[in-house]
Amino acid sequence: DQNQDGYADWMVSSPGSLGSPLDDRVDLFYGGSPPSQNPYLTFMPREGAEAPYMYNRRPIGDFNSDGQIDWVIGYWMSGLDSVVFEFHGGGLVVDTFPEAVLSVPYEVGRSRLARLGDHNGDGFDDIYYHYNDLDQTYIYFGAADWNMSVDLTNRGEPVGSGNSDPMFEVFGDFNGDGYDDYFVQRVNGVDDSTLIYLGGVEPDTVADFVWFGNFAFPATLSADLNSDGAADLAVSRDPRTIDVHLGGADISPTPLFLLDYQGCNNVAHGIASAGDYNRDGFEDLVIVNEPCANGFGKLCLWLGGFWLNSDVQLWRAIGVGDVNGDGVDDLAIGCQGDVLNSRRGKVVILSGDTTLRVPVGELPPVAEEFSLYLYPNPANGYVQIEFEHNNVHGSADVGIYNLLGQMIDRIPLSGGMSSVNYNASHLASGVYLVRANSQTNYVTQKLVVLK
């Protein structure tokens, strides 16, 4: 709500092409009753400038913590080997003059800047820039003075920044502790893994959890599907299947349930929060299929127990909040510009509908109890490893891994055994990962060895 009138506002990015950079534009619109169809602010490419191409246009959250959403627009330099990011502050007074400027090296199509939520819990939203050439991710903590100094440097690209512009970032309070978390994917064909970095007062670049195996994309961590206060993870896996991992204190790499959406037999092109589209107290998901053989994209809206499907010529869909002031969250759809019909190149906003209610028996399930405890931690000798799961069947085991994903030790747990006193004295000082496995689930925790 940039102008503080009680209505949600929105930004529309209309990309041109490398051959026609002057077709690019970014428009900002005010909500209202009815919402405005005329932008109150427009950004255009700079004709004849050193940086004619617009790039990486997206909101970045409230970077300077003034209560308004800020945004960034990048401009490629003429050699396409660097980019200048201009940051704009939201609020009642809006203009095209940036609050801060950041110049960084750039690799076409692979390097990008996006938001990270409030990773260190200081009340300022944070951002990252991933430079693909070096596989480096630079994290900038939000600041009232728009300071653009690097605060953390990590390896790997955060999941969700995607291969096109814009994409939906994957961040949120996954473990429900009040700090936003993020994921990094490492894919090399040998020991593919997804690393989870939990937020905190002093966040670091040591992964708190490692999920082994290739992590699919797209994904979203922007919705609380079971309304328990923790962000939930929805990941596209197979054609027409979404894995859902419920957030909370016990994070598991095994999905708690699957969503089999109807539509074209393609992997989802995008997943995002639709807000609470039917105002039932639970956030909803919108999934967009890539265009099928008939040329239509598929929009699938999950309302916590059933699907609403529609064949429309679309490219993106995302919840935009309550733009018309009726108390119900609305949904915006970006329609492709290469289909000749009345919606070509337009944004269509669907008003939320409270008549679409979900029976109580079909509401999302609550996460089952599944936890791993290590103490003492840090340790220099024996470590007590306790594994609790309310649905253990048969045997289980515990694996000790280094941060490269290589197994150091394996401890079988037979006949319902749920704890072991592990001698870590032979391990060098450092950080290790302890993973407990059953036939139905597994969980990972970080172990610190100090000598």
CSV table of C-alpha atoms in Angstrom, one decimal:
chain,number,residue,atom,x,y,z
A,1,ASP,CA,0.0,0.0,0.0
A,2,GLN,CA,2.4,2.7,-1.3
A,3,ASN,CA,0.1,5.7,-0.8
A,4,GLN,CA,-1.4,4.4,2.5
A,5,ASP,CA,-5.0,4.6,1.3
A,6,GLY,CA,-5.9,1.0,2.5
A,7,TYR,CA,-5.6,-0.7,-0.9
A,8,ALA,CA,-2.8,-2.9,-2.1
A,9,ASP,CA,-0.8,-1.6,-5.0
A,10,TRP,CA,1.2,-3.5,-7.7
A,11,MET,CA,4.1,-3.3,-10.2
A,12,VAL,CA,4.0,-4.6,-13.8
A,13,SER,CA,7.1,-5.4,-15.7
A,14,SER,CA,6.7,-5.5,-19.5
A,15,PRO,CA,9.9,-6.9,-21.1
A,16,GLY,CA,10.9,-6.0,-24.6
A,17,SER,CA,13.7,-7.9,-26.4
A,18,LEU,CA,17.4,-7.6,-27.0
A,19,GLY,CA,16.6,-6.3,-30.4
A,20,SER,CA,14.1,-3.7,-29.1
A,21,PRO,CA,15.3,-2.6,-25.7
A,22,LEU,CA,13.2,0.6,-25.9
A,23,ASP,CA,10.0,-1.5,-25.7
A,24,ASP,CA,10.9,-2.3,-22.0
A,25,ARG,CA,8.9,-0.6,-19.3
A,26,VAL,CA,7.9,-0.8,-15.6
A,27,ASP,CA,4.6,0.6,-14.5
A,28,LEU,CA,3.3,1.1,-10.9
A,29,PHE,CA,-0.4,1.1,-10.2
A,30,TYR,CA,-2.5,2.1,-7.2
A,31,GLY,CA,-5.3,-0.1,-5.9
A,32,GLY,CA,-8.7,1.4,-5.3
A,33,SER,CA,-12.4,0.8,-5.7
A,34,PRO,CA,-12.2,0.3,-8.6
A,35,PRO,CA,-8.4,-0.2,-9.0
A,36,SER,CA,-6.6,2.2,-11.3
A,37,GLN,CA,-5.8,1.1,-14.8
A,38,ASN,CA,-3.4,4.1,-15.3
A,39,PRO,CA,0.1,3.9,-13.9
A,40,TYR,CA,1.1,6.5,-11.4
A,41,LEU,CA,4.8,6.0,-12.1
A,42,THR,CA,6.6,4.6,-15.2
A,43,PHE,CA,10.2,3.7,-15.8
A,44,MET,CA,11.5,3.5,-19.4
A,45,PRO,CA,14.9,2.5,-20.9
A,46,ARG,CA,17.4,5.3,-21.4
A,47,GLU,CA,17.6,6.0,-25.1
A,48,GLY,CA,21.2,6.6,-26.2
A,49,ALA,CA,22.6,5.8,-22.7
A,50,GLU,CA,25.4,3.5,-21.8
A,51,ALA,CA,22.9,1.1,-20.2
A,52,PRO,CA,20.0,0.8,-22.6
A,53,TYR,CA,18.6,-2.6,-21.4
A,54,MET,CA,16.4,-2.9,-18.3
A,55,TYR,CA,16.9,-6.0,-16.3
A,56,ASN,CA,16.0,-7.6,-12.9
A,57,ARG,CA,12.9,-5.5,-12.2
A,58,ARG,CA,11.3,-6.5,-9.0
A,59,PRO,CA,10.2,-5.6,-5.5
A,60,ILE,CA,12.9,-6.2,-2.8
A,61,GLY,CA,10.8,-5.8,0.3
A,62,ASP,CA,11.2,-3.0,2.8
A,63,PHE,CA,15.0,-2.6,2.6
A,64,ASN,CA,15.1,0.7,4.6
A,65,SER,CA,12.4,-0.4,7.1
A,66,ASP,CA,10.2,2.6,6.6
A,67,GLY,CA,7.0,0.5,6.3
A,68,GLN,CA,6.9,0.7,2.5
A,69,ILE,CA,7.9,-1.8,-0.2
A,70,ASP,CA,11.0,-0.8,-2.2
A,71,TRP,CA,12.0,-2.0,-5.6
A,72,VAL,CA,15.1,-2.4,-7.9
A,73,ILE,CA,15.6,-1.9,-11.6
A,74,GLY,CA,18.9,-3.0,-13.3
A,75,TYR,CA,20.4,-1.6,-16.4
A,76,TRP,CA,22.9,-3.6,-18.5
A,77,MET,CA,25.9,-1.7,-19.6
A,78,SER,CA,26.5,-1.6,-23.3
A,79,GLY,CA,29.1,-4.4,-23.2
A,80,LEU,CA,26.7,-6.7,-21.3
A,81,ASP,CA,29.5,-7.6,-18.8
A,82,SER,CA,28.2,-5.5,-15.9
A,83,VAL,CA,24.9,-4.2,-14.6
A,84,VAL,CA,23.9,-1.1,-12.6
A,85,PHE,CA,21.2,-1.6,-10.1
A,86,GLU,CA,19.1,1.4,-9.1
A,87,PHE,CA,17.1,1.1,-5.8
A,88,HIS,CA,13.9,3.0,-5.3
A,89,GLY,CA,12.2,3.6,-2.0
A,90,GLY,CA,8.4,3.2,-1.7
A,91,GLY,CA,6.1,5.7,0.0
A,92,LEU,CA,3.9,8.7,-0.5
A,93,VAL,CA,6.6,10.6,-2.4
A,94,VAL,CA,7.6,8.7,-5.5
A,95,ASP,CA,9.9,9.6,-8.4
A,96,THR,CA,12.3,8.0,-10.7
A,97,PHE,CA,15.4,9.1,-8.8
A,98,PRO,CA,17.2,6.2,-7.1
A,99,GLU,CA,18.0,6.0,-3.4
A,100,ALA,CA,21.1,4.0,-4.0
A,101,VAL,CA,23.1,2.6,-6.9
A,102,LEU,CA,25.1,-0.7,-7.1
A,103,SER,CA,27.4,-1.6,-9.9
A,104,VAL,CA,28.5,-5.2,-10.2
A,105,PRO,CA,30.0,-7.6,-12.8
A,106,TYR,CA,27.4,-9.6,-14.8
A,107,GLU,CA,26.9,-12.8,-16.8
A,108,VAL,CA,24.1,-12.6,-19.3
A,109,GLY,CA,21.1,-14.7,-18.3
A,110,ARG,CA,22.6,-16.1,-15.1
A,111,SER,CA,23.5,-13.4,-12.6
A,112,ARG,CA,20.6,-11.7,-10.7
A,113,LEU,CA,19.6,-9.8,-7.7
A,114,ALA,CA,16.6,-10.6,-5.5
A,115,ARG,CA,15.2,-10.3,-2.0
A,116,LEU,CA,16.0,-12.6,0.9
A,117,GLY,CA,13.4,-11.5,3.5
A,118,ASP,CA,14.7,-10.4,7.0
A,119,HIS,CA,17.4,-13.0,7.4
A,120,ASN,CA,19.0,-11.4,10.5
A,121,GLY,CA,15.8,-10.3,12.2
A,122,ASP,CA,16.7,-6.6,12.5
A,123,GLY,CA,13.5,-5.3,11.0
A,124,PHE,CA,15.1,-4.5,7.6
A,125,ASP,CA,14.5,-6.7,4.6
A,126,ASP,CA,17.7,-8.1,3.0
A,127,ILE,CA,18.8,-8.8,-0.6
A,128,TYR,CA,21.4,-10.9,-2.4
A,129,TYR,CA,23.2,-10.7,-5.7
A,130,HIS,CA,24.4,-14.0,-7.3
A,131,TYR,CA,27.3,-13.7,-9.8
A,132,ASN,CA,27.3,-16.9,-11.7
A,133,ASP,CA,30.8,-16.7,-13.1
A,134,LEU,CA,32.3,-17.2,-9.7
A,135,ASP,CA,29.3,-19.0,-8.2
A,136,GLN,CA,29.3,-16.4,-5.5
A,137,THR,CA,26.2,-15.0,-3.7
A,138,TYR,CA,26.7,-11.7,-1.9
A,139,ILE,CA,24.2,-10.8,0.8
A,140,TYR,CA,23.4,-7.2,1.7
A,141,PHE,CA,21.5,-6.5,5.0
A,142,GLY,CA,18.9,-3.8,4.8
A,143,ALA,CA,19.8,-0.4,6.2
A,144,ALA,CA,18.1,3.0,6.8
A,145,ASP,CA,20.9,4.8,4.9
A,146,TRP,CA,20.7,2.3,1.9
A,147,ASN,CA,24.3,1.1,2.6
A,148,MET,CA,25.3,-1.3,-0.1
A,149,SER,CA,28.3,-3.0,1.6
A,150,VAL,CA,28.5,-6.8,1.4
A,151,ASP,CA,27.6,-8.4,4.7
A,152,LEU,CA,27.9,-12.1,3.9
A,153,THR,CA,29.4,-14.1,1.0
A,154,ASN,CA,28.2,-17.6,0.2
A,155,ARG,CA,28.6,-20.2,-2.5
A,156,GLY,CA,25.9,-21.4,-4.8
A,157,GLU,CA,22.7,-19.8,-6.2
A,158,PRO,CA,19.7,-19.4,-3.9
A,159,VAL,CA,16.8,-21.6,-5.1
A,160,GLY,CA,14.1,-19.6,-6.8
A,161,SER,CA,16.1,-16.9,-8.5
A,162,GLY,CA,15.3,-18.8,-11.7
A,163,ASN,CA,16.5,-18.6,-15.3
A,164,SER,CA,14.3,-15.8,-16.4
A,165,ASP,CA,13.3,-12.3,-15.2
A,166,PRO,CA,11.4,-12.0,-13.0
A,167,MET,CA,11.1,-15.2,-10.9
A,168,PHE,CA,9.7,-15.9,-7.5
A,169,GLU,CA,12.2,-16.0,-4.7
A,170,VAL,CA,12.2,-18.9,-2.3
A,171,PHE,CA,12.6,-17.5,1.2
A,172,GLY,CA,10.5,-17.4,4.4
A,173,ASP,CA,10.4,-18.4,8.0
A,174,PHE,CA,10.6,-22.2,7.4
A,175,ASN,CA,11.2,-23.2,11.0
A,176,GLY,CA,8.9,-20.7,12.6
A,177,ASP,CA,11.5,-18.9,14.7
A,178,GLY,CA,10.9,-15.4,13.4
A,179,TYR,CA,13.8,-15.2,11.0
A,180,ASP,CA,13.6,-15.7,7.2
A,181,ASP,CA,15.5,-18.6,5.8
A,182,TYR,CA,16.7,-19.5,2.3
A,183,PHE,CA,17.8,-22.4,0.2
A,184,VAL,CA,20.9,-22.9,-2.0
A,185,GLN,CA,21.1,-25.7,-4.7
A,186,ARG,CA,24.4,-27.4,-5.6
A,187,VAL,CA,24.1,-29.6,-8.7
A,188,ASN,CA,27.2,-31.3,-10.1
A,189,GLY,CA,25.8,-34.7,-11.1
A,190,VAL,CA,27.7,-36.5,-8.3
A,191,ASP,CA,26.6,-35.3,-4.9
A,192,ASP,CA,23.7,-33.0,-5.7
A,193,SER,CA,22.2,-31.4,-2.6
A,194,THR,CA,20.1,-28.5,-1.4
A,195,LEU,CA,21.5,-26.5,1.6
A,196,ILE,CA,19.1,-24.7,4.0
A,197,TYR,CA,20.4,-21.6,5.7
A,198,LEU,CA,18.4,-20.6,8.8
A,199,GLY,CA,18.2,-16.9,9.7
A,200,GLY,CA,19.3,-15.6,13.1
A,201,VAL,CA,20.7,-12.6,14.9
A,202,GLU,CA,24.1,-13.4,13.5
A,203,PRO,CA,23.5,-15.6,10.5
A,204,ASP,CA,26.5,-17.5,8.9
A,205,THR,CA,27.3,-19.3,5.7
A,206,VAL,CA,27.3,-22.8,7.3
A,207,ALA,CA,24.3,-24.9,6.1
A,208,ASP,CA,22.0,-25.8,8.9
A,209,PHE,CA,20.4,-28.7,6.9
A,210,VAL,CA,21.5,-30.5,3.8
A,211,TRP,CA,18.9,-32.4,1.7
A,212,PHE,CA,20.6,-34.9,-0.6
A,213,GLY,CA,19.5,-35.4,-4.1
A,214,ASN,CA,18.6,-32.9,-6.9
A,215,PHE,CA,16.1,-30.3,-5.6
A,216,ALA,CA,13.4,-29.5,-8.3
A,217,PHE,CA,12.3,-26.1,-9.5
A,218,PRO,CA,10.1,-24.1,-9.4
A,219,ALA,CA,9.3,-23.8,-5.7
A,220,THR,CA,7.8,-21.3,-3.3
A,221,LEU,CA,8.3,-20.7,0.5
A,222,SER,CA,5.9,-17.8,0.5
A,223,ALA,CA,2.7,-19.4,1.8
A,224,ASP,CA,1.6,-20.7,5.2
A,225,LEU,CA,-0.8,-23.4,3.9
A,226,ASN,CA,-1.8,-24.8,7.3
A,227,SER,CA,-1.9,-21.5,9.1
A,228,ASP,CA,0.5,-22.5,11.9
A,229,GLY,CA,2.8,-19.4,11.6
A,230,ALA,CA,5.6,-21.1,9.7
A,231,ALA,CA,6.2,-20.9,6.0
A,232,ASP,CA,5.6,-24.0,4.0
A,233,LEU,CA,7.6,-25.3,1.0
A,234,ALA,CA,5.9,-26.3,-2.3
A,235,VAL,CA,8.1,-27.9,-4.9
A,236,SER,CA,7.4,-29.0,-8.5
A,237,ARG,CA,8.7,-32.6,-8.8
A,238,ASP,CA,7.1,-34.6,-11.6
A,239,PRO,CA,4.5,-33.6,-14.2
A,240,ARG,CA,1.3,-32.5,-12.4
A,241,THR,CA,2.8,-33.1,-9.0
A,242,ILE,CA,3.7,-30.7,-6.2
A,243,ASP,CA,5.5,-31.8,-3.1
A,244,VAL,CA,4.5,-30.0,0.1
A,245,HIS,CA,6.9,-29.8,3.1
A,246,LEU,CA,5.2,-28.2,6.1
A,247,GLY,CA,7.4,-25.7,8.0
A,248,GLY,CA,7.9,-25.7,11.8
A,249,ALA,CA,10.4,-26.8,14.4
A,250,ASP,CA,10.9,-30.2,12.8
A,251,ILE,CA,11.9,-29.7,9.2
A,252,SER,CA,11.9,-32.8,7.0
A,253,PRO,CA,13.1,-33.4,3.5
A,254,THR,CA,10.3,-35.9,3.0
A,255,PRO,CA,7.1,-34.2,1.8
A,256,LEU,CA,4.1,-34.6,4.0
A,257,PHE,CA,1.6,-34.7,1.2
A,258,LEU,CA,1.5,-34.3,-2.6
A,259,LEU,CA,-0.8,-32.1,-4.8
A,260,ASP,CA,-1.7,-33.7,-8.1
A,261,TYR,CA,-3.0,-30.8,-10.2
A,262,GLN,CA,-5.0,-31.4,-13.3
A,263,GLY,CA,-4.0,-29.9,-16.6
A,264,CYS,CA,-1.4,-30.3,-19.3
A,265,ASN,CA,1.2,-33.0,-18.7
A,266,ASN,CA,4.0,-30.6,-18.1
A,267,VAL,CA,6.1,-29.6,-15.1
A,268,ALA,CA,4.9,-26.4,-13.5
A,269,HIS,CA,6.5,-23.2,-14.9
A,270,GLY,CA,5.8,-21.2,-11.8
A,271,ILE,CA,4.5,-21.6,-8.2
A,272,ALA,CA,3.5,-18.7,-6.0
A,273,SER,CA,1.3,-17.7,-3.1
A,274,ALA,CA,-2.2,-16.6,-4.1
A,275,GLY,CA,-2.8,-15.1,-0.7
A,276,ASP,CA,-6.0,-16.1,1.0
A,277,TYR,CA,-8.1,-16.1,-2.2
A,278,ASN,CA,-11.3,-17.4,-0.5
A,279,ARG,CA,-10.7,-15.8,2.9
A,280,ASP,CA,-10.9,-19.1,4.9
A,281,GLY,CA,-7.9,-18.3,7.1
A,282,PHE,CA,-5.4,-20.4,5.0
A,283,GLU,CA,-3.1,-19.2,2.3
A,284,ASP,CA,-3.5,-20.7,-1.2
A,285,LEU,CA,-1.2,-21.6,-4.1
A,286,VAL,CA,-1.3,-20.8,-7.8
A,287,ILE,CA,0.5,-23.0,-10.2
A,288,VAL,CA,1.2,-22.1,-13.9
A,289,ASN,CA,1.9,-24.7,-16.5
A,290,GLU,CA,4.1,-24.1,-19.5
A,291,PRO,CA,2.0,-23.8,-22.7
A,292,CYS,CA,0.7,-27.1,-24.0
A,293,ALA,CA,0.5,-28.3,-27.6
A,294,ASN,CA,-2.7,-26.2,-28.0
A,295,GLY,CA,-0.8,-23.0,-27.2
A,296,PHE,CA,-2.6,-22.3,-23.9
A,297,GLY,CA,-0.9,-22.0,-20.6
A,298,LYS,CA,-2.7,-23.6,-17.6
A,299,LEU,CA,-3.5,-21.9,-14.4
A,300,CYS,CA,-4.3,-24.0,-11.4
A,301,LEU,CA,-5.4,-22.4,-8.1
A,302,TRP,CA,-5.3,-24.6,-5.0
A,303,LEU,CA,-7.6,-23.5,-2.3
A,304,GLY,CA,-6.6,-25.9,0.4
A,305,GLY,CA,-8.6,-28.9,-0.7
A,306,PHE,CA,-9.7,-28.5,-4.4
A,307,TRP,CA,-8.4,-27.0,-7.6
A,308,LEU,CA,-9.8,-24.2,-9.8
A,309,ASN,CA,-8.4,-24.6,-13.4
A,310,SER,CA,-8.5,-22.2,-16.3
A,311,ASP,CA,-7.0,-22.3,-19.8
A,312,VAL,CA,-5.7,-18.8,-20.4
A,313,GLN,CA,-2.8,-17.5,-22.4
A,314,LEU,CA,-0.6,-16.7,-19.5
A,315,TRP,CA,3.0,-16.3,-18.4
A,316,ARG,CA,2.9,-15.5,-14.6
A,317,ALA,CA,0.4,-15.5,-11.8
A,318,ILE,CA,0.7,-14.3,-8.2
A,319,GLY,CA,-1.3,-13.1,-5.3
A,320,VAL,CA,-1.3,-9.2,-5.1
A,321,GLY,CA,-3.2,-8.7,-1.9
A,322,ASP,CA,-6.5,-6.8,-1.6
A,323,VAL,CA,-6.4,-4.3,-4.5
A,324,ASN,CA,-10.2,-3.4,-4.6
A,325,GLY,CA,-10.8,-3.1,-0.8
A,326,ASP,CA,-13.3,-5.8,-0.3
A,327,GLY,CA,-11.3,-7.6,2.4
A,328,VAL,CA,-10.4,-10.6,0.2
A,329,ASP,CA,-7.0,-11.2,-1.5
A,330,ASP,CA,-6.9,-10.9,-5.3
A,331,LEU,CA,-4.9,-12.7,-8.0
A,332,ALA,CA,-3.0,-11.2,-10.9
A,333,ILE,CA,-2.3,-13.0,-14.2
A,334,GLY,CA,0.2,-11.8,-16.7
A,335,CYS,CA,-1.0,-12.9,-20.2
A,336,GLN,CA,1.5,-13.6,-23.0
A,337,GLY,CA,1.8,-11.1,-25.7
A,338,ASP,CA,2.2,-13.5,-28.6
A,339,VAL,CA,-1.4,-14.8,-28.7
A,340,LEU,CA,-3.9,-12.8,-30.7
A,341,ASN,CA,-6.9,-12.2,-28.4
A,342,SER,CA,-8.3,-9.5,-26.2
A,343,ARG,CA,-5.9,-10.2,-23.4
A,344,ARG,CA,-2.7,-10.0,-25.4
A,345,GLY,CA,0.1,-8.5,-23.3
A,346,LYS,CA,-2.3,-7.5,-20.5
A,347,VAL,CA,-2.5,-8.1,-16.8
A,348,VAL,CA,-5.8,-9.5,-15.7
A,349,ILE,CA,-6.8,-9.3,-12.0
A,350,LEU,CA,-9.3,-11.8,-10.6
A,351,SER,CA,-11.1,-10.7,-7.5
A,352,GLY,CA,-11.0,-13.0,-4.5
A,353,ASP,CA,-14.1,-15.2,-3.9
A,354,THR,CA,-15.4,-16.1,-0.4
A,355,THR,CA,-18.0,-18.6,-1.8
A,356,LEU,CA,-15.2,-21.1,-2.6
A,357,ARG,CA,-15.0,-22.8,0.7
A,358,VAL,CA,-13.1,-26.0,1.6
A,359,PRO,CA,-14.8,-28.7,3.8
A,360,VAL,CA,-13.1,-29.1,7.2
A,361,GLY,CA,-12.0,-32.7,6.4
A,362,GLU,CA,-10.0,-31.5,3.4
A,363,LEU,CA,-7.9,-28.9,5.1
A,364,PRO,CA,-4.1,-29.4,5.0
A,365,PRO,CA,-2.8,-31.9,7.5
A,366,VAL,CA,-0.7,-31.0,10.5
A,367,ALA,CA,3.0,-32.0,10.4
A,368,GLU,CA,3.7,-35.3,12.1
A,369,GLU,CA,6.2,-35.4,15.0
A,370,PHE,CA,9.7,-36.1,13.8
A,371,SER,CA,12.8,-34.8,15.5
A,372,LEU,CA,16.5,-35.3,16.1
A,373,TYR,CA,18.4,-34.2,19.3
A,374,LEU,CA,22.2,-34.0,19.7
A,375,TYR,CA,23.9,-33.2,23.1
A,376,PRO,CA,26.3,-32.0,24.0
A,377,ASN,CA,26.7,-29.8,20.9
A,378,PRO,CA,29.4,-28.5,20.4
A,379,ALA,CA,31.2,-31.7,21.4
A,380,ASN,CA,34.7,-33.1,21.6
A,381,GLY,CA,34.0,-36.7,22.7
A,382,TYR,CA,30.8,-38.7,23.0
A,383,VAL,CA,27.6,-37.3,21.6
A,384,GLN,CA,24.1,-38.6,22.6
A,385,ILE,CA,22.0,-38.8,19.4
A,386,GLU,CA,18.3,-39.2,20.0
A,387,PHE,CA,15.8,-39.8,17.2
A,388,GLU,CA,12.1,-39.4,17.8
A,389,HIS,CA,9.4,-40.2,15.3
A,390,ASN,CA,5.8,-41.1,16.0
A,391,ASN,CA,5.6,-43.5,13.0
A,392,VAL,CA,8.8,-45.6,13.0
A,393,HIS,CA,8.4,-48.9,11.2
A,394,GLY,CA,11.2,-51.4,11.3
A,395,SER,CA,14.9,-50.5,11.2
A,396,ALA,CA,16.5,-47.1,11.1
A,397,ASP,CA,20.1,-45.7,10.9
A,398,VAL,CA,22.1,-42.6,11.6
A,399,GLY,CA,24.7,-41.2,9.1
A,400,ILE,CA,27.5,-38.7,9.8
A,401,TYR,CA,28.4,-36.5,6.8
A,402,ASN,CA,30.9,-33.7,6.2
A,403,LEU,CA,29.7,-30.5,4.4
A,404,LEU,CA,30.6,-32.0,1.0
A,405,GLY,CA,27.9,-34.6,1.5
A,406,GLN,CA,30.4,-37.5,2.0
A,407,MET,CA,29.5,-40.1,4.6
A,408,ILE,CA,32.0,-40.4,7.5
A,409,ASP,CA,30.1,-42.9,9.6
A,410,ARG,CA,27.0,-45.0,9.6
A,411,ILE,CA,25.3,-46.3,12.7
A,412,PRO,CA,22.5,-49.0,12.3
A,413,LEU,CA,19.5,-48.7,14.7
A,414,SER,CA,17.7,-52.0,14.9
A,415,GLY,CA,14.5,-53.1,16.5
A,416,GLY,CA,13.0,-49.8,17.4
A,417,MET,CA,16.2,-48.4,18.8
A,418,SER,CA,16.0,-44.6,18.9
A,419,SER,CA,19.2,-43.4,20.5
A,420,VAL,CA,23.0,-44.0,20.3
A,421,ASN,CA,26.0,-42.7,22.2
A,422,TYR,CA,28.4,-41.8,19.4
A,423,ASN,CA,32.1,-41.3,19.9
A,424,ALA,CA,33.1,-38.2,17.9
A,425,SER,CA,36.7,-38.1,19.2
A,426,HIS,CA,38.1,-39.2,15.9
A,427,LEU,CA,36.5,-36.3,14.0
A,428,ALA,CA,38.6,-33.2,13.3
A,429,SER,CA,37.3,-29.9,14.5
A,430,GLY,CA,34.6,-28.5,12.2
A,431,VAL,CA,30.9,-28.8,11.3
A,432,TYR,CA,29.3,-32.1,10.4
A,433,LEU,CA,25.7,-33.2,9.5
A,434,VAL,CA,23.9,-36.0,11.4
A,435,ARG,CA,21.1,-37.6,9.4
A,436,ALA,CA,18.7,-40.0,11.0
A,437,ASN,CA,16.7,-42.2,8.6
A,438,SER,CA,13.6,-44.4,9.0
A,439,GLN,CA,11.7,-46.3,6.3
A,440,THR,CA,9.2,-43.4,6.1
A,441,ASN,CA,11.2,-40.2,6.8
A,442,TYR,CA,14.6,-38.7,7.7
A,443,VAL,CA,15.8,-35.5,9.4
A,444,THR,CA,19.2,-33.8,9.5
A,445,GLN,CA,20.9,-31.6,12.2
A,446,LYS,CA,24.2,-29.8,12.4
A,447,LEU,CA,26.9,-31.1,14.8
A,448,VAL,CA,29.9,-28.9,15.8
A,449,VAL,CA,33.1,-30.7,16.9
A,450,LEU,CA,35.6,-28.5,18.9
A,451,LYS,CA,38.9,-29.7,20.2
